[in-house]
PDB file of C-alpha atoms and ligand atoms in Angstrom:
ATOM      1  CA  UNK A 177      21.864 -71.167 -25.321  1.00  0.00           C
ATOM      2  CA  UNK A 178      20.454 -67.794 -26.815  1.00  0.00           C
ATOM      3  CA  UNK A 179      19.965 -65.960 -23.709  1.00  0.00           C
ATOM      4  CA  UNK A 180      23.816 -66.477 -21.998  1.00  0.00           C
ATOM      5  CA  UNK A 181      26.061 -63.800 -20.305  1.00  0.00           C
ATOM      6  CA  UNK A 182      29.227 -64.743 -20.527  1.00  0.00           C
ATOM      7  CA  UNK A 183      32.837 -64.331 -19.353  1.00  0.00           C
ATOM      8  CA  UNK A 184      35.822 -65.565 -21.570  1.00  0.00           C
ATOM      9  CA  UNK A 185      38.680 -66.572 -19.231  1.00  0.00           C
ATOM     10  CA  UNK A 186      42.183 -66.796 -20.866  1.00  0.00           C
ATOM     11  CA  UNK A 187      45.577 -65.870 -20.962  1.00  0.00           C
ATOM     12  CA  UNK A 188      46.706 -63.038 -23.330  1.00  0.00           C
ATOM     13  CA  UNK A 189      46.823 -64.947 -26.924  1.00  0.00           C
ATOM     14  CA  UNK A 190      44.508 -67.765 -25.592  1.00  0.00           C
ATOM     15  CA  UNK A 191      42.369 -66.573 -28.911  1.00  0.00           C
ATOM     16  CA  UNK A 192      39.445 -65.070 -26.915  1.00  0.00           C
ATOM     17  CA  UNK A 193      39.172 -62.303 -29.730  1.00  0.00           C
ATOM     18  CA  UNK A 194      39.057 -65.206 -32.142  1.00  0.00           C
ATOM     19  CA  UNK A 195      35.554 -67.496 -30.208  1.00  0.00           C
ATOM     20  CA  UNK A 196      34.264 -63.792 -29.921  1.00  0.00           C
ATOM     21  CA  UNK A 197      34.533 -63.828 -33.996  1.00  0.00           C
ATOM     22  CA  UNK A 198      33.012 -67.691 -33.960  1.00  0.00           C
ATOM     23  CA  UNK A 199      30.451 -67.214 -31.827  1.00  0.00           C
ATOM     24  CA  UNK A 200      29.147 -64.165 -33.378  1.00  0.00           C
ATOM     25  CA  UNK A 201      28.760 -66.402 -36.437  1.00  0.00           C
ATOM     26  CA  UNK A 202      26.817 -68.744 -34.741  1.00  0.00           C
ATOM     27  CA  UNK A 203      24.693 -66.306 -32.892  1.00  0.00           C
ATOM     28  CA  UNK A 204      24.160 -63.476 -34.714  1.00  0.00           C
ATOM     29  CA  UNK A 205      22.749 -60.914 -31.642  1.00  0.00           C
ATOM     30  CA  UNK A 206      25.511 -61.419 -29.121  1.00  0.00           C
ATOM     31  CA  UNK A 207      26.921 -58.376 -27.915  1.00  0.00           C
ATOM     32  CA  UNK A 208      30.100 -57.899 -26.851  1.00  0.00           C
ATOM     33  CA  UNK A 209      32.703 -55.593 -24.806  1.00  0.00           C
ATOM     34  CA  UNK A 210      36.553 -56.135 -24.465  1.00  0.00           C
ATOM     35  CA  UNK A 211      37.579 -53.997 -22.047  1.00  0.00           C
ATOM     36  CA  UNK A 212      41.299 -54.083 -23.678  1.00  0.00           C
ATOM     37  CA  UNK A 213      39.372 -52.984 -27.149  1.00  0.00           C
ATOM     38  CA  UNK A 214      37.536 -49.884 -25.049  1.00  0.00           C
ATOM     39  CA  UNK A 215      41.175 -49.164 -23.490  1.00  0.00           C
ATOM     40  CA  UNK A 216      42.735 -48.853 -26.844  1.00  0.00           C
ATOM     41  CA  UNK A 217      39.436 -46.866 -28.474  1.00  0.00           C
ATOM     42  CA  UNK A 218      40.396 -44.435 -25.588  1.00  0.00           C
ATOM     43  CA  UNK A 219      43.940 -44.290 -26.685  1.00  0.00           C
ATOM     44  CA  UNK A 220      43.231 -43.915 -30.410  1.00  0.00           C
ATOM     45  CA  UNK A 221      40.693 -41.031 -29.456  1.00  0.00           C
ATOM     46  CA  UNK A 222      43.445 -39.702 -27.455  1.00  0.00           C
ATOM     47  CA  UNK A 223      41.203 -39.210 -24.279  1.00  0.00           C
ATOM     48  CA  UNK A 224      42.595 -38.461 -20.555  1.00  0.00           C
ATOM     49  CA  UNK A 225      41.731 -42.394 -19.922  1.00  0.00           C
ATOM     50  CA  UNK A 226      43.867 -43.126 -22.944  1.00  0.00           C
ATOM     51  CA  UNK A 227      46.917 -41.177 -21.856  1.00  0.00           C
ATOM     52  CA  UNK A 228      47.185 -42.735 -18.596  1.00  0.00           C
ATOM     53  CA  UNK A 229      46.418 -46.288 -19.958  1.00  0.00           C
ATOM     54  CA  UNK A 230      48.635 -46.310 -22.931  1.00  0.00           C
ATOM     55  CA  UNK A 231      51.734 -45.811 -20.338  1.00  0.00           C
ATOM     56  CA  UNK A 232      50.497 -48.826 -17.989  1.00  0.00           C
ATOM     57  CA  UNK A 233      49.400 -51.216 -21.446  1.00  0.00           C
ATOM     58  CA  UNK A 234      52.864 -50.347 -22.951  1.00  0.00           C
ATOM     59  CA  UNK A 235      54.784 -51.992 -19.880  1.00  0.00           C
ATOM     60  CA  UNK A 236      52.546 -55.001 -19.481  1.00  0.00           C
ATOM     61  CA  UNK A 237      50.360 -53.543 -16.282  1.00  0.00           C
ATOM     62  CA  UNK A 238      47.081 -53.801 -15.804  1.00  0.00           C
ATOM     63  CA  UNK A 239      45.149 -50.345 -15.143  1.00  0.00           C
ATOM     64  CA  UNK A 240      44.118 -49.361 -11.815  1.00  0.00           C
ATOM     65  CA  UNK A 241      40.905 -50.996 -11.119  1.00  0.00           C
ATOM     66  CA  UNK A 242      38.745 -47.806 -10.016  1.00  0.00           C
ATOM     67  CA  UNK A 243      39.675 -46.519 -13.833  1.00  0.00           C
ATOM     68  CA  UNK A 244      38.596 -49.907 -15.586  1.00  0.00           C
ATOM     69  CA  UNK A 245      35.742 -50.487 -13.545  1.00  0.00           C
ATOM     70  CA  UNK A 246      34.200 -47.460 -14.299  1.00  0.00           C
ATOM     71  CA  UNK A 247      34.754 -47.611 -18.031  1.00  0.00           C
ATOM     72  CA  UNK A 248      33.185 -51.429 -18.770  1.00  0.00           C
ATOM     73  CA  UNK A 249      30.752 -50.120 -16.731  1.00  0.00           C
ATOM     74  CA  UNK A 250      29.510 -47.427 -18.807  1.00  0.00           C
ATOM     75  CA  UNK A 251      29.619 -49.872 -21.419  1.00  0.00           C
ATOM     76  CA  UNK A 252      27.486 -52.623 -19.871  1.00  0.00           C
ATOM     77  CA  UNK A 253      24.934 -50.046 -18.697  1.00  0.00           C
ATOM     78  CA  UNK A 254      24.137 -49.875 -22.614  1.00  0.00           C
ATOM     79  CA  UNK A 255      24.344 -54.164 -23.112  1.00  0.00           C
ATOM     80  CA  UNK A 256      21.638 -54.414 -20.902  1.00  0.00           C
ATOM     81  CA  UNK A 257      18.960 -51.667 -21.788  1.00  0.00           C
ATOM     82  CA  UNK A 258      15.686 -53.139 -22.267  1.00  0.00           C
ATOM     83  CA  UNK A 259      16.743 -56.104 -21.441  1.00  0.00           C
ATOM     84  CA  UNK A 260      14.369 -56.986 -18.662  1.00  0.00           C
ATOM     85  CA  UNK A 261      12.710 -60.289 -17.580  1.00  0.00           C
ATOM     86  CA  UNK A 262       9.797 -59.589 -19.411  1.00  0.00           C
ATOM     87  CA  UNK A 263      11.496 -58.881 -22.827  1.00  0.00           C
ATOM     88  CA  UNK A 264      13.735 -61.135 -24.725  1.00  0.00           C
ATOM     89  CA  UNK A 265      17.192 -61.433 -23.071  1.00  0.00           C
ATOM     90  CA  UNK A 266      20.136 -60.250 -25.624  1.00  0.00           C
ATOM     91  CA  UNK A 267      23.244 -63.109 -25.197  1.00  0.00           C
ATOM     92  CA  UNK A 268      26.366 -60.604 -24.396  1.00  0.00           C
ATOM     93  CA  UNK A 269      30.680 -61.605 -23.623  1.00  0.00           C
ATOM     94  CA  UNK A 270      32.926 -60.054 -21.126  1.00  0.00           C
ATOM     95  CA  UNK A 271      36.823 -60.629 -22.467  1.00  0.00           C
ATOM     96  CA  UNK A 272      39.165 -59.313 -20.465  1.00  0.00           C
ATOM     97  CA  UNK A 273      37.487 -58.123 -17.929  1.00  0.00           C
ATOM     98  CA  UNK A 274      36.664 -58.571 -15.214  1.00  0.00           C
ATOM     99  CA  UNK A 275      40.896 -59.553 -13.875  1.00  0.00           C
ATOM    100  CA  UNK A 276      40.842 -59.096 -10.604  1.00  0.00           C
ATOM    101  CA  UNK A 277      39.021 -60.382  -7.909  1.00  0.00           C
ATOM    102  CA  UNK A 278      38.099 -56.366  -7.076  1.00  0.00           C
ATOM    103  CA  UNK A 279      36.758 -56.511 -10.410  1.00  0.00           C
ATOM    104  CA  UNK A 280      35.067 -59.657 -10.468  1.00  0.00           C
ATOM    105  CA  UNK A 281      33.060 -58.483  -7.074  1.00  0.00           C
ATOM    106  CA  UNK A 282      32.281 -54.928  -8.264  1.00  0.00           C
ATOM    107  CA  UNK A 283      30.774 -56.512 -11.650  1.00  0.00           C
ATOM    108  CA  UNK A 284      28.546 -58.937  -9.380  1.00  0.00           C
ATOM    109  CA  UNK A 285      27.402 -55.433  -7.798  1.00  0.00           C
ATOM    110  CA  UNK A 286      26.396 -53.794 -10.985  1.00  0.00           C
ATOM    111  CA  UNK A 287      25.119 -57.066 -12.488  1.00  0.00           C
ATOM    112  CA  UNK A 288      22.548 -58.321  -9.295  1.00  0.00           C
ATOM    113  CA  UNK A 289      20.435 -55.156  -8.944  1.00  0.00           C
ATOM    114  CA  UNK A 290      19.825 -55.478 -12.573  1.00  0.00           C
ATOM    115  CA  UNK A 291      19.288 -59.150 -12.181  1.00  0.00           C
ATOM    116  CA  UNK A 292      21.585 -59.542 -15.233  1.00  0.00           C
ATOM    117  CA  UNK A 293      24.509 -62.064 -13.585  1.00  0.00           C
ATOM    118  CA  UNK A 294      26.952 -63.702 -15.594  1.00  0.00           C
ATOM    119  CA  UNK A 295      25.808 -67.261 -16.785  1.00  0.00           C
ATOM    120  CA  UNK A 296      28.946 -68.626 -17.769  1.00  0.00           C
ATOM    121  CA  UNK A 297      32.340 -68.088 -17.141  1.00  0.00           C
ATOM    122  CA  UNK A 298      34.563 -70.536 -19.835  1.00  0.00           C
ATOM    123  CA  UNK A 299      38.328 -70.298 -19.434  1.00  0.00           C
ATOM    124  CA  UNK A 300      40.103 -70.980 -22.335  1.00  0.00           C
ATOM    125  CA  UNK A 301      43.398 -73.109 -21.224  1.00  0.00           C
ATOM    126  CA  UNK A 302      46.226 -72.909 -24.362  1.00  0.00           C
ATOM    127  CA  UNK A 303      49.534 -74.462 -23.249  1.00  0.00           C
ATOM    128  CA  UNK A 304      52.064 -71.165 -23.221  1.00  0.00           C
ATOM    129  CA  UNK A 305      54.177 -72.571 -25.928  1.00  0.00           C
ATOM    130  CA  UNK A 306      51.400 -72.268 -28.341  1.00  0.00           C
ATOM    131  CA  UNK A 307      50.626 -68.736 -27.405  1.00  0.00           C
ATOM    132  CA  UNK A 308      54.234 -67.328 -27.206  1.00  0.00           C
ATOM    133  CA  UNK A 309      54.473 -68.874 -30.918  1.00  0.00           C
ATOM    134  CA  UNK A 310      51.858 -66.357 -32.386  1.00  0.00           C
ATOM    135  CA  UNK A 311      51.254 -63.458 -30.246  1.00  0.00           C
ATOM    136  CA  UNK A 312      54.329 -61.591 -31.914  1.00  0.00           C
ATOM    137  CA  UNK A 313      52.904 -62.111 -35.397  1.00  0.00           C
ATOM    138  CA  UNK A 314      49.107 -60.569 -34.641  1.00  0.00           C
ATOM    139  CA  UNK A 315      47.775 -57.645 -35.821  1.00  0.00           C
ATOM    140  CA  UNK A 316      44.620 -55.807 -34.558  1.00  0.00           C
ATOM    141  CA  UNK A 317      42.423 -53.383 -36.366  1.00  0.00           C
ATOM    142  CA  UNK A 318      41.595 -50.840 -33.393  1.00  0.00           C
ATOM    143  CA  UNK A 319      38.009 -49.621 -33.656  1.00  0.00           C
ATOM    144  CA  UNK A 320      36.363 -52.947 -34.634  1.00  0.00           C
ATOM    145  CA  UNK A 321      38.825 -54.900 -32.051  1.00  0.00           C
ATOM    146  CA  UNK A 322      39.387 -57.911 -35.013  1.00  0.00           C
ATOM    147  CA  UNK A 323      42.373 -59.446 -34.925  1.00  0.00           C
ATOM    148  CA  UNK A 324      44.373 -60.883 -37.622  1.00  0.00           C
ATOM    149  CA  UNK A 325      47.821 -63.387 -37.934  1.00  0.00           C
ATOM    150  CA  UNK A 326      50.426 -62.557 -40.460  1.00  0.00           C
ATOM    151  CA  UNK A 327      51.159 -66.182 -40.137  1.00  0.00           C
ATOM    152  CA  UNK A 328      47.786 -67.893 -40.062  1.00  0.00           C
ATOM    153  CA  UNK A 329      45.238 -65.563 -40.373  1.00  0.00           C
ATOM    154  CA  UNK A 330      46.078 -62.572 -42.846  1.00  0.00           C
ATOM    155  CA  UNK A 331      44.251 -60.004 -44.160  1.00  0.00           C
ATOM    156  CA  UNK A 332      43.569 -60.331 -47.949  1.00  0.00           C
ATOM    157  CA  UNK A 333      45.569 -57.126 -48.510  1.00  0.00           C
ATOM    158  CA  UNK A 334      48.423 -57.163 -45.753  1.00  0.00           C
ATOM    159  CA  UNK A 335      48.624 -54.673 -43.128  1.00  0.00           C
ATOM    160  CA  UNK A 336      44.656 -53.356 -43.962  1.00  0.00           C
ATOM    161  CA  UNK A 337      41.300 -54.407 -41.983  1.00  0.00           C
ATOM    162  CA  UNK A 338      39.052 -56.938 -44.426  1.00  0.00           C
ATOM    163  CA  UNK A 339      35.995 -54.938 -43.631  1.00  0.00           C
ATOM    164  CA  UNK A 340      37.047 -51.199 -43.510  1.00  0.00           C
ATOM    165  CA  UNK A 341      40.167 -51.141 -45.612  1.00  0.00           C
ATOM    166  CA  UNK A 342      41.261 -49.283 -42.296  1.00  0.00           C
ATOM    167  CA  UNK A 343      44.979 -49.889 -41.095  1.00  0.00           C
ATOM    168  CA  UNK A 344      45.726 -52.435 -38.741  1.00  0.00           C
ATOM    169  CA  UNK A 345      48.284 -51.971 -35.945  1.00  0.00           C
ATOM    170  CA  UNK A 346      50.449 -54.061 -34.035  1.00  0.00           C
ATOM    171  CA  UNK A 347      49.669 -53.890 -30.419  1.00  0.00           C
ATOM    172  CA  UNK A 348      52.962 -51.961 -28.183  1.00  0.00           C
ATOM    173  CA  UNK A 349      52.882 -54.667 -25.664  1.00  0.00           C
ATOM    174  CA  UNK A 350      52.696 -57.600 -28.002  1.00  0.00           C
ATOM    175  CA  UNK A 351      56.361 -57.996 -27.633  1.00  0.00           C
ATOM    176  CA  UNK A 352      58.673 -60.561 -25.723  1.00  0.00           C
ATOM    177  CA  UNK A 353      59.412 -58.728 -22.791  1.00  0.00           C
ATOM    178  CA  UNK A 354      56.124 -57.287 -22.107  1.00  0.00           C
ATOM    179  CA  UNK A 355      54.372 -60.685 -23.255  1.00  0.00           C
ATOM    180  CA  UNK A 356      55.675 -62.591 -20.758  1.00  0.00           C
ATOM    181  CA  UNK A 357      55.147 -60.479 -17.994  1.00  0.00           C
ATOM    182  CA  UNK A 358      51.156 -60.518 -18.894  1.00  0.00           C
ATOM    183  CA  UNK A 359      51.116 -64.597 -18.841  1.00  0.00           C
ATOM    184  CA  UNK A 360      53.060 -64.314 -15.799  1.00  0.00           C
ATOM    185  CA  UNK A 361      50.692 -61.669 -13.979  1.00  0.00           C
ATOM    186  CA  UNK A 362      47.900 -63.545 -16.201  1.00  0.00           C
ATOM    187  CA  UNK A 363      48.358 -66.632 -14.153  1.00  0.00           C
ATOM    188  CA  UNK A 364      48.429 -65.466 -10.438  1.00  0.00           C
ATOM    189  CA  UNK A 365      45.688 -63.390 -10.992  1.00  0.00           C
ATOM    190  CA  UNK A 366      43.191 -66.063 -12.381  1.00  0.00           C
ATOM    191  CA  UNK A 367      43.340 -68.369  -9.621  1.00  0.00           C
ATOM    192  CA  UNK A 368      41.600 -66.289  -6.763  1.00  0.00           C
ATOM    193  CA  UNK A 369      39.174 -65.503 -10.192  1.00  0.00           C
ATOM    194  CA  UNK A 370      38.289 -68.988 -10.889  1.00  0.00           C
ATOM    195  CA  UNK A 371      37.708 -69.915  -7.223  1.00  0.00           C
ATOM    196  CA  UNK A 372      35.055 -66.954  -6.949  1.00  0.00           C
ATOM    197  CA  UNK A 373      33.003 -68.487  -9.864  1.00  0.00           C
ATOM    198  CA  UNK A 374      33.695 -72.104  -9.108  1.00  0.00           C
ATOM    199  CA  UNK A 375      32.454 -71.201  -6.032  1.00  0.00           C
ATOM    200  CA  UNK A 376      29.355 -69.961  -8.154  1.00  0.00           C
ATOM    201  CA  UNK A 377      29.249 -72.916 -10.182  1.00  0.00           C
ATOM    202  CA  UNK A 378      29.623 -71.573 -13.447  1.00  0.00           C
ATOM    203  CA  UNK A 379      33.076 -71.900 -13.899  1.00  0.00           C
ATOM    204  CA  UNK A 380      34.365 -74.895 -16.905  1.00  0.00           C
ATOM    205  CA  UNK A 381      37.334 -74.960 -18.333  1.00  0.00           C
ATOM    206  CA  UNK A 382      38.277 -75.857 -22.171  1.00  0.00           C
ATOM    207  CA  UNK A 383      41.656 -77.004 -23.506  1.00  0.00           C
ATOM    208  CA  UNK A 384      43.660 -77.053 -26.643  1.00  0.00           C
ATOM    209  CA  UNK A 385      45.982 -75.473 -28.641  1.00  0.00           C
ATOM    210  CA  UNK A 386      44.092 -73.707 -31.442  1.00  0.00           C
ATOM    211  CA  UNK A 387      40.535 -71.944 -31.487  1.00  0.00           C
ATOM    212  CA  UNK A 388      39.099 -74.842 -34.055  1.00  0.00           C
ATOM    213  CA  UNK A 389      40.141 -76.919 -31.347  1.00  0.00           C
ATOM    214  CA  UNK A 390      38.467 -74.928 -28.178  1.00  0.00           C
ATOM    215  CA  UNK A 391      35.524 -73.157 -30.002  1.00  0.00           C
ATOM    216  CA  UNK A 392      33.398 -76.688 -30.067  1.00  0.00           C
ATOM    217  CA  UNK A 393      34.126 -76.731 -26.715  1.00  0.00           C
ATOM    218  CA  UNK A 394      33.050 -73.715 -25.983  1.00  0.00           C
ATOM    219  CA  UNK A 395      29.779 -74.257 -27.811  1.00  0.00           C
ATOM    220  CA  UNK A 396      29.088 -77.420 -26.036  1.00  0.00           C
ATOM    221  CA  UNK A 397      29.890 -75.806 -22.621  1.00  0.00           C
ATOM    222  CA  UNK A 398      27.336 -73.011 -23.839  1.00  0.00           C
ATOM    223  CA  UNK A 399      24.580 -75.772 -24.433  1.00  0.00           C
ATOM    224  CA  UNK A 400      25.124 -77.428 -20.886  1.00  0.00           C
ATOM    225  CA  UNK A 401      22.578 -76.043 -17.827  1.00  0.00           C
TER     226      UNK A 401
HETATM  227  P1  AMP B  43      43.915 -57.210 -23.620  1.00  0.00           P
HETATM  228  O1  AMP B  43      43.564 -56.663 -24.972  1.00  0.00           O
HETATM  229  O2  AMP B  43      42.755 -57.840 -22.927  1.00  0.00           O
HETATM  230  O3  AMP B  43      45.130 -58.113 -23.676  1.00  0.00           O
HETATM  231  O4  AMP B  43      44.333 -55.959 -22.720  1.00  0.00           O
HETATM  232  C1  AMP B  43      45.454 -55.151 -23.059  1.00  0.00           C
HETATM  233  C2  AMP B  43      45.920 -54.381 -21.840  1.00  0.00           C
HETATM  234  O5  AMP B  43      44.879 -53.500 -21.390  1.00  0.00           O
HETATM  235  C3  AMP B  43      46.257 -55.243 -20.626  1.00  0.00           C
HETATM  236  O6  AMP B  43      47.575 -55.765 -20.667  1.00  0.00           O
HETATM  237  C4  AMP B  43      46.077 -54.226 -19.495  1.00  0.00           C
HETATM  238  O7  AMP B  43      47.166 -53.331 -19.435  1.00  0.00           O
HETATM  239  C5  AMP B  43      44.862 -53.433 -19.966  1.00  0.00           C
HETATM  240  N1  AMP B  43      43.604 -54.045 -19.477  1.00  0.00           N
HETATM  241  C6  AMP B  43      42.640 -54.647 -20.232  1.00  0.00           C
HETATM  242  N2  AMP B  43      41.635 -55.097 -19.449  1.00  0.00           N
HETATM  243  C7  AMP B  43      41.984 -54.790 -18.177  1.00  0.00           C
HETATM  244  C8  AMP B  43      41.377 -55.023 -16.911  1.00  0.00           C
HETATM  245  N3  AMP B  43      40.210 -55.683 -16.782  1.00  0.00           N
HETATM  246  N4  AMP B  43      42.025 -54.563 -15.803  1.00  0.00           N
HETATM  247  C9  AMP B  43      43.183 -53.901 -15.902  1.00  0.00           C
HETATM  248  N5  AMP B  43      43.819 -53.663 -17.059  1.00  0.00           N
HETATM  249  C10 AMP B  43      43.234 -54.099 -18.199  1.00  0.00           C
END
């Protein structure tokens, strides 16, 4: 299982930040890039990617491909240096990208020519009830992308990251309105997704209603060939 690429599938609040968190308990070198994370770095930093982004992310859109594309790929340039077949393969996550089909085929053409495909690609499937019942209450800490619950999962001093003593922030679009309108676009836009890597054969789905439930899931699926 050490030497996986994988994509985490899942609708906003499925708890793909939290089996990031698990799995980088279990394995200890696995890399990983959220391409929502890298969108709010950019917003933090106050870049010219940030400015546009932060008005699309506040009304629940997703950013124009060409923009997002380019950014996670910056950032996967760096996940695979030195990695080649003759030196030991470092296990690296995709979450949240890629979310379009456009996406999903431009990845394929940075990932061949470095012979670096995806492995996996889990989708985590949480029935909607369960997510609209804690996606208002999360809290993220921006540059380290961990994400907290006030209701399940608090910091030990509240409103402050564990590890930094940083602030943490709730997210703009982690409100009602905006929240449904993700799951809604989150939902038409993962079926032409799965196809393309069912049609690779690496697509399996998990199910469940809490991360203790899906992460052994997603640790078996990571064992399977
Ligand atoms: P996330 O943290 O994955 O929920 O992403 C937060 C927001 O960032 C999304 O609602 C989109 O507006 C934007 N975003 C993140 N990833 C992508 C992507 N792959 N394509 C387009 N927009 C994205």
């Amino acid at each position: 299982m050490n030497s996986f690429r994988l994509l985490l599938l899942g609708a906003p609040g499925s708890g793909k930040g939290t089996i990031t968190k698990k799995l980088k308990n279990v394995v200890p070198n696995l890399q990983s890039i959220a391409s929502g994370d890298l969108l709010r770095q950019e917003i933090q930093a106050k870049t010219n990617l940030g400015q546009i982004a932060s008005e699309y992310i506040a009304q629940g859109k997703l950013i124009p491909d060409d923009l997002i594309i380019s950014l996670v790929a910056n950032h996967i340039g760096v996940l695979s240096q030195g990695t080649t077949s003759t030196t030991i393969m470092k296990p690296w996550l995709l979450d949240g990208f890629p979310r379009t089909l456009h996406q999903a085929t431009a990845l394929n053409g940075i990932l061949t020519p470095r012979d670096q495909n995806l492995t996996k690609v889990i989708e985590l499937d949480v029935p909607e009830s369960a997510i609209l019942g804690r996606i208002e209450t999360r809290y993220v800490h921006v540059p380290s992308g961990r994400i907290y619950n006030s209701s399940y999962n608090p910091p030990k001093v509240s409103g402050f990251d564990d590890v930094t003593g940083e602030p943490l922030v709730k997210r703009s679009d982690d409100n009602e309105e905006t929240i449904i309108k993700r799951l809604k676009d989150y939902y038409t836009m993962v079926k032409p997704l799965k196809q393309f890597y069912k049609d690779k054969g690496i697509l399996i789905t998990v199910h469940g209603e809490t991360s203790d439930i899906i992460f052994p899931q997603v640790l078996q699926a990571l064992e399977e060939r």
